[in-house]
């Protein structure tokens, strides 16, 4: 298979890319950090592109160069997050988050859709977050942008289901990535139900193989979010904002 992973140069995207390479598939990845690109081990079936996924022309050029008209899976894994726990986001930080998390994901859907419709098959997956499942006053720009990702998945699934194209919304809890450690002074011990990148990658690949509409994991986090969702928004907001201020 030919698989393209936007944001596949680090974190969960890179973990998924490595799994697919181990299975013998052709994989294309893209990212904007040259440092991260240089750190990736070379592989004969791996192609790496440096670009911003919200730059649709560059993104589309890379995917077409990789796919040559054949694309089995597109995974929108790129994401932007800025720590807003201790300070307000700058306008540039907020806009960049929206451009990457929303515009970039939309670009992935549109680029993949065009290729897959011609072939009558394919699968698109996008990485959201359990943070997107809780709607309350004071929710972060990040969580709201990731809620949009879930909505995009639902809309494209409905639009493409009759044309042999599947869509999966991937909604993970905490994953032990370098980025998460950077944001938490290398201490992730207080993150509930945290997973390794390898564990999360296995679940993502399996959910695509099974053509799942969405996958919320790990199970304990799914249960916790379901319980929290039962609270009235006002009470939920009080609980989560107090928890946020304690971090």
XYZ file of C-alpha atoms in Angstrom:
247
model
C 0.000 0.000 0.000
C 0.904 3.661 -0.374
C 0.394 5.645 2.816
C 0.961 9.366 3.367
C 1.183 10.770 6.887
C 0.964 14.527 7.380
C 2.967 15.289 10.493
C 4.752 11.970 10.203
C 8.185 13.334 11.089
C 7.684 13.116 14.850
C 5.454 11.848 17.633
C 2.553 9.533 16.947
C 2.738 10.184 13.192
C 6.306 8.890 13.038
C 5.403 5.901 15.219
C 2.628 4.968 12.776
C 4.981 5.472 9.819
C 7.526 3.079 11.333
C 4.848 0.431 11.880
C 3.728 0.652 8.260
C 7.335 0.472 7.037
C 7.846 -2.675 9.128
C 4.863 -4.159 7.282
C 6.542 -3.436 3.950
C 4.387 -0.548 2.763
C 5.504 2.600 0.936
C 5.234 5.595 3.240
C 5.429 9.324 2.657
C 5.675 11.770 5.551
C 5.861 15.526 5.827
C 6.734 18.058 8.487
C 8.129 21.547 8.780
C 11.082 20.984 11.127
C 14.338 20.245 9.317
C 15.850 19.129 12.621
C 13.190 16.447 13.043
C 13.539 15.385 9.419
C 17.308 15.006 9.769
C 16.813 12.774 12.825
C 14.675 10.216 10.983
C 16.441 7.017 10.010
C 16.597 6.415 6.262
C 14.481 3.680 4.682
C 14.201 2.607 1.060
C 10.398 2.799 1.168
C 10.198 6.128 2.982
C 9.942 9.541 1.315
C 10.169 12.683 3.430
C 8.953 16.162 2.499
C 9.511 19.437 4.306
C 6.451 21.698 4.180
C 3.642 23.372 6.108
C 0.418 21.426 5.633
C -1.658 24.608 5.585
C 0.245 25.533 2.402
C -2.054 23.514 0.160
C 0.006 23.868 -3.021
C 3.194 22.533 -1.397
C 1.243 19.802 0.379
C -0.548 18.729 -2.798
C 2.689 18.725 -4.808
C 4.331 16.436 -2.248
C 1.415 13.993 -2.110
C 1.202 13.794 -5.901
C 4.964 13.230 -6.146
C 4.703 10.392 -3.633
C 1.489 8.768 -4.801
C 1.861 8.925 -8.578
C -1.929 8.660 -8.700
C -2.222 5.794 -6.205
C -2.945 6.554 -2.550
C -4.398 3.977 -0.178
C -4.291 5.825 3.135
C -3.943 9.460 4.177
C -3.412 10.211 7.864
C -3.661 13.804 9.068
C -1.475 13.604 12.155
C 0.042 17.083 12.191
C -1.058 19.213 15.098
C -0.118 22.442 16.821
C -0.391 23.041 20.553
C 0.748 25.922 22.722
C 0.665 25.819 26.497
C -2.087 28.180 27.670
C -2.143 27.034 31.292
C 0.158 29.742 32.621
C -0.340 32.569 30.120
C -2.634 33.779 27.383
C -1.822 32.705 23.853
C -0.494 35.346 21.507
C -2.510 36.056 18.396
C 0.171 34.394 16.256
C 0.108 31.237 18.397
C -3.675 30.983 18.229
C -3.806 31.585 14.475
C -1.020 29.075 13.819
C -2.900 26.475 15.858
C -6.034 27.021 13.799
C -4.116 26.943 10.510
C -2.393 23.652 11.288
C -5.189 21.849 13.130
C -8.081 22.941 10.929
C -6.830 24.241 7.567
C -4.071 21.636 7.388
C -6.463 18.796 8.164
C -8.947 20.087 5.601
C -6.158 20.191 3.011
C -5.324 16.552 3.779
C -8.940 15.544 3.201
C -9.242 17.450 -0.056
C -5.938 16.271 -1.519
C -6.644 12.645 -0.615
C -10.257 12.845 -1.770
C -9.266 13.951 -5.255
C -6.875 11.024 -5.730
C -9.044 8.395 -4.045
C -12.212 9.268 -5.947
C -10.414 8.553 -9.215
C -9.427 5.116 -7.915
C -12.708 4.319 -6.197
C -11.018 3.344 -2.936
C -8.964 4.626 -0.039
C -9.061 5.609 3.603
C -8.547 8.915 5.397
C -7.866 9.230 9.119
C -7.392 12.353 11.204
C -5.972 12.657 14.704
C -8.132 14.595 17.151
C -8.007 14.464 20.962
C -10.244 13.454 23.869
C -10.022 17.118 24.857
C -12.376 17.783 21.956
C -15.123 15.633 23.472
C -15.731 17.895 26.454
C -17.619 21.064 25.609
C -17.515 23.685 28.341
C -16.979 27.391 28.910
C -13.280 28.192 28.954
C -12.210 25.275 26.784
C -8.901 25.907 25.021
C -8.375 26.915 21.411
C -6.645 23.558 20.977
C -9.630 21.519 22.164
C -12.040 23.556 20.061
C -9.859 23.133 16.962
C -9.720 19.386 17.559
C -13.521 19.314 17.847
C -13.595 20.722 14.325
C -11.393 17.793 13.226
C -14.014 15.336 14.505
C -16.742 17.240 12.665
C -14.684 17.184 9.462
C -14.328 13.419 9.763
C -18.073 12.987 10.196
C -18.879 15.227 7.231
C -16.382 13.606 4.860
C -17.404 10.113 5.972
C -20.973 10.878 5.006
C -19.915 12.444 1.702
C -17.466 9.711 0.651
C -19.008 6.503 1.997
C -20.778 5.703 -1.285
C -17.517 5.960 -3.225
C -15.422 3.305 -1.504
C -13.582 5.748 0.758
C -13.538 5.252 4.518
C -12.916 7.918 7.138
C -11.789 7.406 10.733
C -11.700 9.974 13.522
C -8.843 9.022 15.854
C -9.468 10.391 19.353
C -6.638 9.483 21.740
C -5.940 10.402 25.324
C -2.454 11.282 26.522
C 0.406 9.840 24.465
C 3.944 9.893 25.825
C 5.531 12.025 23.104
C 8.541 14.309 23.226
C 6.198 17.285 22.777
C 4.119 16.306 25.809
C 7.269 15.958 27.884
C 8.538 19.357 26.712
C 5.268 20.942 27.822
C 5.448 19.274 31.236
C 9.117 19.674 32.188
C 9.718 16.029 31.256
C 7.299 14.849 33.956
C 4.230 13.054 32.572
C 3.583 10.986 35.694
C 0.384 12.888 36.484
C -1.154 12.347 33.053
C -3.974 9.808 33.482
C -3.937 6.616 31.416
C -0.910 7.751 29.401
C 0.110 5.503 26.488
C 3.329 4.837 24.622
C 3.584 5.959 21.012
C 3.924 2.335 19.897
C 0.738 1.267 21.693
C -1.222 4.168 20.221
C 0.164 3.483 16.733
C -1.047 -0.126 16.870
C -4.558 1.011 17.802
C -4.638 3.602 15.025
C -3.530 1.118 12.369
C -6.063 -1.461 13.552
C -8.899 1.085 13.527
C -8.087 1.946 9.911
C -7.935 -1.738 8.948
C -11.360 -2.228 10.534
C -12.759 0.898 8.844
C -13.919 2.304 12.169
C -15.940 5.513 12.099
C -14.082 6.674 15.189
C -11.870 5.271 17.907
C -11.620 6.764 21.404
C -8.821 5.288 23.491
C -7.577 4.077 25.886
C -10.762 2.511 27.260
C -10.307 3.978 30.750
C -10.033 7.483 29.289
C -13.130 6.869 27.160
C -15.087 5.902 30.283
C -13.785 8.914 32.220
C -14.787 11.314 29.448
C -18.223 9.690 29.184
C -18.797 10.271 32.898
C -17.601 13.885 32.749
C -19.868 14.526 29.766
C -22.893 13.809 31.970
C -22.247 16.890 34.098
C -24.014 20.167 33.255
C -21.681 22.481 31.339
C -21.444 24.973 34.200
C -20.313 22.324 36.692
C -18.016 20.685 34.150
C -16.408 24.056 33.487
C -15.777 24.575 37.216
C -14.210 21.118 37.568
C -11.949 21.332 34.537
C -10.842 24.928 35.019
C -9.932 24.206 38.639
C -8.008 21.135 37.485
C -6.275 23.251 34.851
C -5.211 25.844 37.424
C -3.778 23.144 39.688
C -1.359 21.922 36.977
